Coordinates of C-alpha atoms and ligand atoms in Angstrom, one line a residue:
X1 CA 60.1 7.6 49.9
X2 CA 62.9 6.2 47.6
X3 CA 61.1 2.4 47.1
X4 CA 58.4 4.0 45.9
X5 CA 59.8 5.4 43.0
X6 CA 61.7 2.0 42.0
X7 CA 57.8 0.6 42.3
X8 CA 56.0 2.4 40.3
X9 CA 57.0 1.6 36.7
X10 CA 56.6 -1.8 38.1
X11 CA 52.8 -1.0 39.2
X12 CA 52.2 0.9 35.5
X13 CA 53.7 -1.8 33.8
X14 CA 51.4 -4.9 35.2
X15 CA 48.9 -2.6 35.4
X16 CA 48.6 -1.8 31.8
X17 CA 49.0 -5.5 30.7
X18 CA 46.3 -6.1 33.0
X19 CA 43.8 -3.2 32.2
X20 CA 45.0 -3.4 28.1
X21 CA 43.0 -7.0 28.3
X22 CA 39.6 -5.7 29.9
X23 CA 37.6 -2.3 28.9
X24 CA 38.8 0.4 31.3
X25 CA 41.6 1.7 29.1
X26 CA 39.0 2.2 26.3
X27 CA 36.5 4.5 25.9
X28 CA 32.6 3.2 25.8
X29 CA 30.1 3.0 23.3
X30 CA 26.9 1.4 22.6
X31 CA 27.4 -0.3 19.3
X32 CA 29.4 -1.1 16.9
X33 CA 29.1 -2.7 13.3
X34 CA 32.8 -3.7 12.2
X35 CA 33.6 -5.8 9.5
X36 CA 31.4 -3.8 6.7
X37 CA 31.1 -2.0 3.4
X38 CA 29.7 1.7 4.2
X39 CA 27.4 4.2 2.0
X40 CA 28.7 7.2 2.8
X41 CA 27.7 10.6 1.3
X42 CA 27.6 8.9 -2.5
X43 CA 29.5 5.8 -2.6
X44 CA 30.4 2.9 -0.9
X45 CA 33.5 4.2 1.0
X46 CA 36.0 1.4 0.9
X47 CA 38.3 3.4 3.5
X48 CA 35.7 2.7 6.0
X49 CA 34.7 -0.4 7.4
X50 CA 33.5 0.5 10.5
X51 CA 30.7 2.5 13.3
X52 CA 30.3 3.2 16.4
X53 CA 27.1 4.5 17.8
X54 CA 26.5 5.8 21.4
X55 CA 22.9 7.1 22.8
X56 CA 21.4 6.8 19.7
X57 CA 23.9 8.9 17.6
X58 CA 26.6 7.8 14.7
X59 CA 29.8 8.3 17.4
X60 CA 32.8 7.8 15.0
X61 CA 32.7 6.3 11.1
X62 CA 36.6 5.0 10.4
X63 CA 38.3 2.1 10.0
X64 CA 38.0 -0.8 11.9
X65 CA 41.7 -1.5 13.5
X66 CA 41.6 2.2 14.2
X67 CA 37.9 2.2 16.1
X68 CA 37.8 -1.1 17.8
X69 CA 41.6 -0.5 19.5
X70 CA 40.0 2.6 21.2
X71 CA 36.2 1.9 21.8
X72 CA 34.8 -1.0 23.4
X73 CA 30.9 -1.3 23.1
X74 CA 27.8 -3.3 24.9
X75 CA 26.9 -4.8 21.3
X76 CA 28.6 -5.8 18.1
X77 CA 27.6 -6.6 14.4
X78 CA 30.3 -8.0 12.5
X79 CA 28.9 -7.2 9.3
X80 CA 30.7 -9.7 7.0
X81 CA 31.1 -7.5 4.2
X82 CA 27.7 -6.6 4.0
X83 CA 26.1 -3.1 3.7
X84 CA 25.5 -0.5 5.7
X85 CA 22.9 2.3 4.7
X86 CA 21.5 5.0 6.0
X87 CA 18.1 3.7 7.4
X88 CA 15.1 3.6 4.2
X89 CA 12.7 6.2 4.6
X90 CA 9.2 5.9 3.3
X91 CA 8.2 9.7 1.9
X92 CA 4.4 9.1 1.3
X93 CA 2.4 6.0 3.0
X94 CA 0.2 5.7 5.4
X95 CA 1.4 4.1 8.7
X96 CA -1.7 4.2 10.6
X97 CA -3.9 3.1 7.8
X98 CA -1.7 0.1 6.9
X99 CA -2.1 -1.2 10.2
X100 CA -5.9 -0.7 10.0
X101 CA -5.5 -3.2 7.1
X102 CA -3.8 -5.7 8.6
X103 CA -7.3 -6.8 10.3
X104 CA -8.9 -6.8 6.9
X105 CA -9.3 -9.7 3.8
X106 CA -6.4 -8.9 1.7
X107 CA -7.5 -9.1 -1.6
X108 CA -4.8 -7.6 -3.3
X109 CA -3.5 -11.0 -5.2
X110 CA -7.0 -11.8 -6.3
X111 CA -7.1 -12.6 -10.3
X112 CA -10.6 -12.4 -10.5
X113 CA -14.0 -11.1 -8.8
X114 CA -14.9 -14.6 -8.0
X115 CA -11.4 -14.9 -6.7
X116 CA -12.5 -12.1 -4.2
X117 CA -15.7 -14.0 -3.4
X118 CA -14.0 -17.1 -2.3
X119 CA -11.5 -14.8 0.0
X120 CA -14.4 -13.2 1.5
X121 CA -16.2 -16.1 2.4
X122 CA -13.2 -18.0 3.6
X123 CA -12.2 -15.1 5.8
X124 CA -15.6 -14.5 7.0
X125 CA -15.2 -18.4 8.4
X126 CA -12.3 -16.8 10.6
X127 CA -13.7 -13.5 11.5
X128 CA -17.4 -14.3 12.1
X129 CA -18.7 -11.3 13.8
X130 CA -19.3 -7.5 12.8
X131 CA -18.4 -6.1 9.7
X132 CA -16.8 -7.6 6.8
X133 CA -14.1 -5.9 5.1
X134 CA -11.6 -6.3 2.5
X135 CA -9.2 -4.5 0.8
X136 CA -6.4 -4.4 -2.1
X137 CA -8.8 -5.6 -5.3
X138 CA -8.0 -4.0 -8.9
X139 CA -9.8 -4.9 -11.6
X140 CA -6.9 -4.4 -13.4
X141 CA -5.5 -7.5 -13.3
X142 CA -8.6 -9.8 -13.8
X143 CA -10.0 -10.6 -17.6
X144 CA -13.0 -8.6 -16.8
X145 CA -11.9 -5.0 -16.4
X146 CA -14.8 -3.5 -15.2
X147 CA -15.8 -2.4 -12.2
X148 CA -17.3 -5.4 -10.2
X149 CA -20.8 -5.0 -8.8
X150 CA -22.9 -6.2 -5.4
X151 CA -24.6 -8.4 -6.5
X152 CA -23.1 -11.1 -5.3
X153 CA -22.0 -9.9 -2.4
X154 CA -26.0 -9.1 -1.6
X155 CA -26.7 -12.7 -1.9
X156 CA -24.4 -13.9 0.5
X157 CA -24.7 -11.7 2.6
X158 CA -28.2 -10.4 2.9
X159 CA -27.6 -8.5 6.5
X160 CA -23.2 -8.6 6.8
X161 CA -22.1 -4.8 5.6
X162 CA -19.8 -5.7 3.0
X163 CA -17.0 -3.3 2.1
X164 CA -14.0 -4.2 0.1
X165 CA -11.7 -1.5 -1.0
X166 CA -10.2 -1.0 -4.4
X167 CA -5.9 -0.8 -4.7
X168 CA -6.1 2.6 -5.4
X169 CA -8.2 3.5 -1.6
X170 CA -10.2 6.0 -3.9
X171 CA -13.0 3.6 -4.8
X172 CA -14.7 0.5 -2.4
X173 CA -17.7 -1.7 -3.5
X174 CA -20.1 -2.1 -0.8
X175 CA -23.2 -4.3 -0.2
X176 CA -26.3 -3.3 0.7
X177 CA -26.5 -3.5 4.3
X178 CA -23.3 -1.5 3.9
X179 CA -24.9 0.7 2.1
X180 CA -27.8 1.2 4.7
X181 CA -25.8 1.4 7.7
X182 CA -23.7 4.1 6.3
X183 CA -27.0 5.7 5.4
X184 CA -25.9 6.3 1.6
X185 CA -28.5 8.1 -0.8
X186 CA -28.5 6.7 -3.7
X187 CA -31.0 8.7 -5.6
X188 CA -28.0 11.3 -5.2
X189 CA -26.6 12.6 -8.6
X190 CA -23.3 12.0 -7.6
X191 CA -20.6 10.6 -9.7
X192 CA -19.3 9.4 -6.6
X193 CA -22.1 7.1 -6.9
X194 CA -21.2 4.4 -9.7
X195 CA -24.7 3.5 -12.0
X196 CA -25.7 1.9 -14.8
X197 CA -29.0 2.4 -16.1
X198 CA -29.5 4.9 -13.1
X199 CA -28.8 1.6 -10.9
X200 CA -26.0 1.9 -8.3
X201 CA -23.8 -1.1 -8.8
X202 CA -22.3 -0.5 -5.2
X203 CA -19.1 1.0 -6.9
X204 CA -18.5 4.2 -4.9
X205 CA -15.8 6.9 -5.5
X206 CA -13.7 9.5 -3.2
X207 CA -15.6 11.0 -0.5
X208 CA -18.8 8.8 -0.4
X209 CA -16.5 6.2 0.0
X210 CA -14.7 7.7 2.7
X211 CA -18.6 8.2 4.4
X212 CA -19.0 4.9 4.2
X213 CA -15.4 3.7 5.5
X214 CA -16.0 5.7 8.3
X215 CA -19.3 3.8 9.4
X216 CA -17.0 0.5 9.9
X217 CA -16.5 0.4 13.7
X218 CA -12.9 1.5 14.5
X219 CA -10.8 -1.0 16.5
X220 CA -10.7 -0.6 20.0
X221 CA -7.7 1.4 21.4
X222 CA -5.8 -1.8 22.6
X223 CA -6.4 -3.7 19.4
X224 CA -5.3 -0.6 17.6
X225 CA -1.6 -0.8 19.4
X226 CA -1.0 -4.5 18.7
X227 CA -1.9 -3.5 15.1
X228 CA 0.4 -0.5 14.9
X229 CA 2.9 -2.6 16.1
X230 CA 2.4 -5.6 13.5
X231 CA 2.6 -2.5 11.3
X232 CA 5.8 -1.6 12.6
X233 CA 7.5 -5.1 12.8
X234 CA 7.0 -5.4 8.9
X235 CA 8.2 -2.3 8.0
X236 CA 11.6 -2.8 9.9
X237 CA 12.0 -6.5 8.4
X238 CA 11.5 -4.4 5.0
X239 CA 13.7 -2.0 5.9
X240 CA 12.6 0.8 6.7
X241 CA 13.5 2.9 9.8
X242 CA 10.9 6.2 9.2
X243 CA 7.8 6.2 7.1
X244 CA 5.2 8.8 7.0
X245 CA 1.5 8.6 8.2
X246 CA 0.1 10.9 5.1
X247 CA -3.3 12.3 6.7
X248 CA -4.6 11.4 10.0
X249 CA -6.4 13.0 13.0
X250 CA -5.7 14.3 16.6
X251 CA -6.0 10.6 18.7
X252 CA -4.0 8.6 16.1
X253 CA -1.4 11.4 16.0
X254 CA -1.5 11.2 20.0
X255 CA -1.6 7.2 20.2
X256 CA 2.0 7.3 18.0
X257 CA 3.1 9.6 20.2
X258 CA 2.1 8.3 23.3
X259 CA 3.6 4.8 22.1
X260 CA 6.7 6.2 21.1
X261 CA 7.3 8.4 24.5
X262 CA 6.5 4.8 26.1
X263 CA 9.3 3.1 24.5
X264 CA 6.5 0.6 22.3
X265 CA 7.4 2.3 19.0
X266 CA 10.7 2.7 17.9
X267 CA 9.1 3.9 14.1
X268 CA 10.2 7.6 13.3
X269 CA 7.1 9.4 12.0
X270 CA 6.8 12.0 9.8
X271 CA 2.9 12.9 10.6
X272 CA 0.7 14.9 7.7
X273 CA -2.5 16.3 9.6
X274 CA -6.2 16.0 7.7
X275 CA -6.9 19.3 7.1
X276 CA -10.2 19.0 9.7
X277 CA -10.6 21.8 12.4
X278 CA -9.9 19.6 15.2
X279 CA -6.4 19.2 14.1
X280 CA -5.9 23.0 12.9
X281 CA -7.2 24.1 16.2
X282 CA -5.2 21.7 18.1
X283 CA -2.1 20.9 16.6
X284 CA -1.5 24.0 14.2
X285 CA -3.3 27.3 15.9
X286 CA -2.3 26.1 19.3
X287 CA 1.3 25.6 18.4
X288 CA 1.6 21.8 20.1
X289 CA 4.5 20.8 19.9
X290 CA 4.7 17.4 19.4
X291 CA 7.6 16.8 17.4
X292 CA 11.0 15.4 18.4
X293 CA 13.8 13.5 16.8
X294 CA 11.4 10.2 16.2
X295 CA 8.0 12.1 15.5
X296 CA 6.9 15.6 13.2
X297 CA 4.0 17.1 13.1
X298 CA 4.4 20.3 10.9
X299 CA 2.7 19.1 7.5
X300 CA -1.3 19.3 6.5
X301 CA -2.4 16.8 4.1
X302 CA -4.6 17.7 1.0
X303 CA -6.3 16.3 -1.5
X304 CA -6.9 17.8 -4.6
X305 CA -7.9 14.6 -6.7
X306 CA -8.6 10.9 -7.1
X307 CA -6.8 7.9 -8.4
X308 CA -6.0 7.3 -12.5
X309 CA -6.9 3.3 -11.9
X310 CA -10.6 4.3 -10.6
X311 CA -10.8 7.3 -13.3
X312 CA -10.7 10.1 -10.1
X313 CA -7.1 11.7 -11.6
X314 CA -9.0 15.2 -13.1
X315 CA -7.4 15.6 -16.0
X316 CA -7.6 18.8 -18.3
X317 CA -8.8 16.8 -21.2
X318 CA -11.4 13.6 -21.2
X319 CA -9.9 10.5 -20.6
X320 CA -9.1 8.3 -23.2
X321 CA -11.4 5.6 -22.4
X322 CA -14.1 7.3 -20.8
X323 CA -15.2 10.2 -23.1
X324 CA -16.8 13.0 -21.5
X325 CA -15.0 12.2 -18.3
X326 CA -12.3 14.3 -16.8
X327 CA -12.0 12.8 -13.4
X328 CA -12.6 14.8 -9.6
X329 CA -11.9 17.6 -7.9
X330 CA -12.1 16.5 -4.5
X331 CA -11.5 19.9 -2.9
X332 CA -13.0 22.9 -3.8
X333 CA -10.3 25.6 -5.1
X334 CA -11.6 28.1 -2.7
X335 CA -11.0 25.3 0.2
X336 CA -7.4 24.5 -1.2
X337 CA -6.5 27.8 -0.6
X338 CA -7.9 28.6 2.8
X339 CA -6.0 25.7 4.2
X340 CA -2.7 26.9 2.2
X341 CA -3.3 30.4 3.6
X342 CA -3.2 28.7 6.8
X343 CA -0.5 26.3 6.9
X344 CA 1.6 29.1 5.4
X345 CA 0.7 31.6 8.0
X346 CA 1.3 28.4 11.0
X347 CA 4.5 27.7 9.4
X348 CA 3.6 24.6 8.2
X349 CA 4.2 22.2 5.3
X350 CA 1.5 21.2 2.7
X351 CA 1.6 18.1 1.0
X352 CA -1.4 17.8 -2.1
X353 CA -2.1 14.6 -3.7
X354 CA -2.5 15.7 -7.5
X355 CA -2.3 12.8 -9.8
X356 CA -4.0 14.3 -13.1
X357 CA -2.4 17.1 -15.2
X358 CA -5.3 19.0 -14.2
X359 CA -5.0 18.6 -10.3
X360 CA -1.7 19.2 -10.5
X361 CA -1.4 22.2 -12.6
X362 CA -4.4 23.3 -9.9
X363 CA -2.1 22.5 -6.5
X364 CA 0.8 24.2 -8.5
X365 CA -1.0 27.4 -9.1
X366 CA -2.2 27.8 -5.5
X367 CA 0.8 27.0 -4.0
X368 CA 2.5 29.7 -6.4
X369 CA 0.1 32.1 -4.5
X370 CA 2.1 31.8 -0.8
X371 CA 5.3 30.7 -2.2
X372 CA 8.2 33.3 -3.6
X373 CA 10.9 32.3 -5.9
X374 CA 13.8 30.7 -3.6
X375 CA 11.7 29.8 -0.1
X376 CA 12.4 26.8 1.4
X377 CA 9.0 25.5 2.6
X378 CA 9.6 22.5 0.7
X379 CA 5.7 22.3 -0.4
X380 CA 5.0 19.6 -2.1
X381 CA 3.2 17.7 -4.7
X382 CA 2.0 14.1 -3.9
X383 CA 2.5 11.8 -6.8
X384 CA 2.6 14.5 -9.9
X385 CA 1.4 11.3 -12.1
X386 CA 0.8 13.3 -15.0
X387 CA 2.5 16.9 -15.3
X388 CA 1.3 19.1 -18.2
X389 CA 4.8 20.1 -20.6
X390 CA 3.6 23.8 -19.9
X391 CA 3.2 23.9 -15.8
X392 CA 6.2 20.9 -14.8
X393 CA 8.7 24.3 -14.6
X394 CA 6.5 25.6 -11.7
X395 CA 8.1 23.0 -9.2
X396 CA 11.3 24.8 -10.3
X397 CA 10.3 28.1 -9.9
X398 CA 8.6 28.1 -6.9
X399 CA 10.9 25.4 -5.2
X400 CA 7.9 22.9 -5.0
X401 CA 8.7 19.3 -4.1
X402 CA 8.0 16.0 -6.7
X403 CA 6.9 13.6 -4.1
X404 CA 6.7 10.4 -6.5
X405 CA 6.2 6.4 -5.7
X406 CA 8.6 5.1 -8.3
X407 CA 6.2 1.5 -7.7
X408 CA 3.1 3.4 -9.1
X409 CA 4.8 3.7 -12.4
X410 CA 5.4 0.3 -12.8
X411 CA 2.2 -0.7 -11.5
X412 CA 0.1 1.5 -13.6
X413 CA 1.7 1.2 -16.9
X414 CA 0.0 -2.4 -18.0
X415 CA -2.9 -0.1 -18.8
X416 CA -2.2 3.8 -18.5
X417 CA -2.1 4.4 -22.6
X418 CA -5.9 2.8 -21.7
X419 CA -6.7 6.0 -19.5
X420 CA -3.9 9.1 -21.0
X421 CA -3.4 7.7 -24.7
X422 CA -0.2 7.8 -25.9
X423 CA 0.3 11.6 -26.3
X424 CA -0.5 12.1 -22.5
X425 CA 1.5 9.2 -21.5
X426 CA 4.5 10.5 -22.3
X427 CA 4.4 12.9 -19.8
X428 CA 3.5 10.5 -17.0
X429 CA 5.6 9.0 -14.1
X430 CA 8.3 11.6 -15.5
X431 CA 10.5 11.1 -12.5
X432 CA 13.6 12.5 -14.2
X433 CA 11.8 15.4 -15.5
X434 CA 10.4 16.2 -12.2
X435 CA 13.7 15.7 -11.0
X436 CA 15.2 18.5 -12.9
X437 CA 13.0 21.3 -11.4
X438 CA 15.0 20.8 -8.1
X439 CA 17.5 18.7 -8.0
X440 CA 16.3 15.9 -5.8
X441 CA 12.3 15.0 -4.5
X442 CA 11.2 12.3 -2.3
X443 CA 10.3 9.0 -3.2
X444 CA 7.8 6.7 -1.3
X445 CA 5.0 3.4 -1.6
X446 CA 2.2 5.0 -0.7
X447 CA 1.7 1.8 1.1
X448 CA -0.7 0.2 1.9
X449 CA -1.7 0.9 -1.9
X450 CA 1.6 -0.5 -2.7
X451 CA 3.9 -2.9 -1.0
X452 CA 5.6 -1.7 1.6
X453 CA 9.4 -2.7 0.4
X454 CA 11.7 0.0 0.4
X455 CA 13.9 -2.2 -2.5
X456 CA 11.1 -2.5 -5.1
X457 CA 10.7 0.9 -4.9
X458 CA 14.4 1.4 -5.2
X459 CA 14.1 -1.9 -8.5
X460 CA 11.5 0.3 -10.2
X461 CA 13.1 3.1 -9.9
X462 CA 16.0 2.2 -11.3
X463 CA 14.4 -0.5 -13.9
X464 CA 11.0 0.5 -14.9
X465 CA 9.8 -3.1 -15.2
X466 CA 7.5 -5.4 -13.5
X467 CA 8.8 -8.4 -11.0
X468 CA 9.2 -10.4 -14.1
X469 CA 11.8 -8.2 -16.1
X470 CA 9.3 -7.0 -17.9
X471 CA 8.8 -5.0 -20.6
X472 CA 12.6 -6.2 -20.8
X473 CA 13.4 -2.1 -22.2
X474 CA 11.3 -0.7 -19.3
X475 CA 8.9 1.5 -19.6
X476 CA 9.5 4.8 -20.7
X477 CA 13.0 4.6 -19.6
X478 CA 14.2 8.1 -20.3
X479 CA 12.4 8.5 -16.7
X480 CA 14.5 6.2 -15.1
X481 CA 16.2 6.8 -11.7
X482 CA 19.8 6.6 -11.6
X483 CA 20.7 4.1 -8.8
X484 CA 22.5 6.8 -6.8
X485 CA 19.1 9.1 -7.5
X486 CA 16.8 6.6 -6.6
X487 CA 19.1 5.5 -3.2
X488 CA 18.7 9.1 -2.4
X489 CA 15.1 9.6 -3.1
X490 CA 14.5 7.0 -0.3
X491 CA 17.2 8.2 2.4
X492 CA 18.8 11.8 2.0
X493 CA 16.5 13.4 -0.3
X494 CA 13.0 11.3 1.7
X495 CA 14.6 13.4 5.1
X496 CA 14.6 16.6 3.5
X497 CA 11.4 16.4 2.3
X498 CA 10.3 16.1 5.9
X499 CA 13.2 18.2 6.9
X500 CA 15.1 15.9 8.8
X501 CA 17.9 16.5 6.5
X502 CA 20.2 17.3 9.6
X503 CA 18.9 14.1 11.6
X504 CA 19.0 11.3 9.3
X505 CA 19.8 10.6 5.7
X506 CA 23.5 10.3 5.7
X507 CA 25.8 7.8 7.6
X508 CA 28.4 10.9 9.4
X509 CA 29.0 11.1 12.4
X510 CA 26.3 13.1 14.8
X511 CA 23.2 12.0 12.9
X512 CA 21.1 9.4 14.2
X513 CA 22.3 6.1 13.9
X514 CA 19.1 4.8 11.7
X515 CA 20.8 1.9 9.5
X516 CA 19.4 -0.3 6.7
X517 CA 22.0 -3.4 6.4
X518 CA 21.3 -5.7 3.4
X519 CA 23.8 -8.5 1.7
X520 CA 24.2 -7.1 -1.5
X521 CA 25.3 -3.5 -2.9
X522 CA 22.3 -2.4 -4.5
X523 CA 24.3 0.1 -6.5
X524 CA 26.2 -2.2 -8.1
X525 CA 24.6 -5.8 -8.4
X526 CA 23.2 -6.9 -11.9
X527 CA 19.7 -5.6 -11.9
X528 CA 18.0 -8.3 -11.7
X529 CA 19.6 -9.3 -8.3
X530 CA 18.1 -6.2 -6.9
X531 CA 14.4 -8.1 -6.0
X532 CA 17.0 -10.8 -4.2
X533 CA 18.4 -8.4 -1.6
X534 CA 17.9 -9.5 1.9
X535 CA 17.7 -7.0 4.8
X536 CA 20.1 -8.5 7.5
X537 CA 19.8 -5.6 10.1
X538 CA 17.3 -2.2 10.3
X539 CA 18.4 -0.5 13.4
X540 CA 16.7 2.6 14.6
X541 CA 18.3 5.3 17.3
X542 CA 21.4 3.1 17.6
X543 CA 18.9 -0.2 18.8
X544 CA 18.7 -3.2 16.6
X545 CA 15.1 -3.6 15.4
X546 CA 14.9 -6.4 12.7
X547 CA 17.5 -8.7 12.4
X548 CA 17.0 -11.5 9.9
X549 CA 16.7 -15.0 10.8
Ligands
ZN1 ZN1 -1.3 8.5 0.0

């Protein structure tokens, strides 16, 4: 028995120098991303340098020497000093609808209406058969800022339905053989139905133009996946590791689901149900439940408005350049409240686009129906454009959510004196006002109607300016994001708005290890460095999902 004894040490000895230099002595994770600067909770933490991640979940946040001597993993990222966030969320867009776009002309960087002309036709050359559609046009930008008519687009094509969609989605100009096939009255008395002289120009507004959207044939199912997942490759090369689908039905929410449960969509979803009886039947009487750590369904989408660019936003008083014209109620009062009574009753979150003061004092009032002082069913207000001085307070009181696209302010404010005049423009895009009522609100693109990049959101924000430093004040700065604000209106304070607070948001350890890795510190570059960021990594449930070139 003795030898034994004297062998041992001996044994423990070789056998530590020999297992020291290969994995079993440490313990196993996933991943780890060493070698980097770390957002964590408010700052970046300089006492940190490193995470580890296993199934999915931030394992351990500490320092590098500390972490690496103890955990071994399948995959590294040696950061080199660059960032680590936690993963960009997109609060209001429209996942589903973006990828729909991706088949259609993008007109969005057109300068003119013959600009859009010559896209058409040179797309047409490309995609020769069925409908022709386009989308992203804003008279806005062009000399000529009037609506364009279909004239035109009549001539050259006499029997192609034409549809091209305005930025804004609230407004489309459509041809005639559009027009036919959607089977359009226009001897209607609409003021969905744009005229002059009591002639329809082809301009159409709100929900005649969703009538005729809905005539273009849908893609088929397998078309529709590749699309989604163009959709999804773009969004992750921007950054972004969750974004919302703002209003869809029952198959498209069961397609995201189905792709994600298949392992062909690593995307988290936060899903916003049209408020049609299919969905309330299926998803919100029924109680299916759908949702899990990548997917939600628990919000109904209303609308309670149009867009300011296409004169929709219902305003309490005329606009400035329209006289007479205070914009559209797109859903009845009555209707607004049925669904609220519902989603209330279910459980579930309501999310209202309200752009015009009027809208928005509207949503606020009926949501002050359901909702006593100090709940927490973080109902919210899409957009809140232009809040009234008298009702802003009401998001306070009855803890309802600013859900604003920091973008839209920058986009809109070449020519919203044109629409509020000065007086009423004031209280537009009045992000830090709105951020008072609460103490945080979410922040979004609203995409496809804006880019989908998570950093100019986070540059207009922060700046108020266009992409060439302009106006070189900003606009309206006392509305201005801080940078820690607006880096927390698109991660921490995006989750809670979808209630994911406790999943994502933060980079501690148990959440989910959603990252967004760029080169620069975006809270402390010169502004104007901002637009240059680069996104080196977007990981999502621990797995790398863009990583840059
Ligand atoms: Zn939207």
């Amino acid at each position: 028995m003795k030898p034994r004894h004297i062998f041992l040490p001996v044994f423990v000895i070789i056998a530590t120098i020999f297992m020291g230099s290969c994995h079993d002595m440490k313990r196993k994770t996933d991943l780890i991303i060493y070698n980097a600067r770390i957002f964590t909770n408010d700052h970046i933490d300089t006492t940190v340098d490193c995470i580890a991640i296993k199934k999915g979940i931030i394992y351990l946040v500490g320092k590098d020497a500390e972490i690496r001597s103890r955990y071994w993993a399948k995959e590294y990222i040696n950061a080199k000093k660059s960032v680590v966030y936690p993963g960009f969320i997109d609060a209001h867009s429209h996942f589903t609808g973006y990828a729909k776009f991706l088949r259609y002309a993008n007109l969005t960087n057109a300068a003119s209406f013959e600009e859009v002309i010559d896209i058409l036709v040179d797309f047409r050359k490309t995609h020769p058969d069925g409908w022709l559609v386009g989308r992203g046009w804003d008279q806005n930008k062009w000399d000529v800022k009037q609506f364009p008519d279909n004239k035109k687009l009549n001539e050259l094509f006499p029997t192609t339905p034409v549809v091209i969609t305005r930025v804004d989605g609230h407004a489309l100009l459509a041809n005639n053989a559009a027009i036919k096939a959607a089977g359009i009255n226009l001897n209607d008395e609409s003021s969905q139905i744009h005229k002059i002289n009591g002639v329809s120009t082809g301009i159409f507004l709100e929900t005649i133009a969703d009538k005729i959207r809905e005539s273009i044939p849908e893609p088929s199912e397998a078309e529709m996946k590749i699309l989604l997942n163009t959709a999804a490759n773009l969004c992750y090369a921007a950054g972004l590791t969750a974004v919302t689908d703002a209003g869809i039905n029952k198959n498209e929410v069961l397609r995201l689901n189905e792709m994600q449960q298949n392992g062909k969509l690593a995307m988290h979803i936060d899903v916003w149900l049209n408020p049609n009886e299919e969905n309330i039947n299926y998803f919100v009487k029924q109680d299916i439940k759908l949702s899990n750590r990548a997917l939600r369904v628990k919000a109904i989408k209303l609308y309670a408005d149009g867009a300011l660019g296409s004169r929709g936003a219902c305003l309490k008083m005329p606009y400035s350049d329209a006289s007479g014209n205070v914009g559209i109620q797109v859903t009845s009062s009555a209707e607004l409240e049925k669904i609220c009574k519902i989603a209330y009753t279910y459980g579930y979150q309501v999310n209202t686009h309200a752009i015009g003061d009027s809208a928005v004092g509207l949503v606020l009032r009926t949501y002050s129906k359901f909702l006593k002082p100090g709940n927490d069913r973080r109902w919210r207000v899409e957009h809140a454009q232009v809040v009234a001085p008298n009702d802003i307070s009401l998001f306070g009181k009855f803890n309802i959510i600013p859900s604003i696209q920091t973008t839209h302010a920058t986009s809109d404010m070449p020519w919203a004196k044109l629409r509020l005049g000065s007086k009423r423009e004031k209280y537009a895009y009045a992000y830090q006002d709105l951020l008072k009522q609460n103490s945080w609100l979410a922040n979004g693109t609203d995409f496809p109607i804006e880019r989908i990049d998570p950093l100019f959101t986070f540059y207009s924000a922060v700046s108020r300016k266009d992409h060439y430093g302009n106006p070189p004040d900003g606009y309206q700065m006392e509305n201005a994001l801080t940078r820690l604000q607006a880096l927390k209106s698109m991660t921490c304070w995006a989750a809670k708005s979808a209630f994911n607070e406790g999943e994502v948001g933060e980079i501690i350890k148990g959440k989910i290890a959603s990252f967004t890795i760029l080169d620069k510190d975006i809270l402390t570059i010169p502004e104007k460095e901002i637009l240059d960021a680069k996104v080196l990594y977007t990981i999502i449930d621990g797995k790398i999902v863009y990583k840059v070139k």
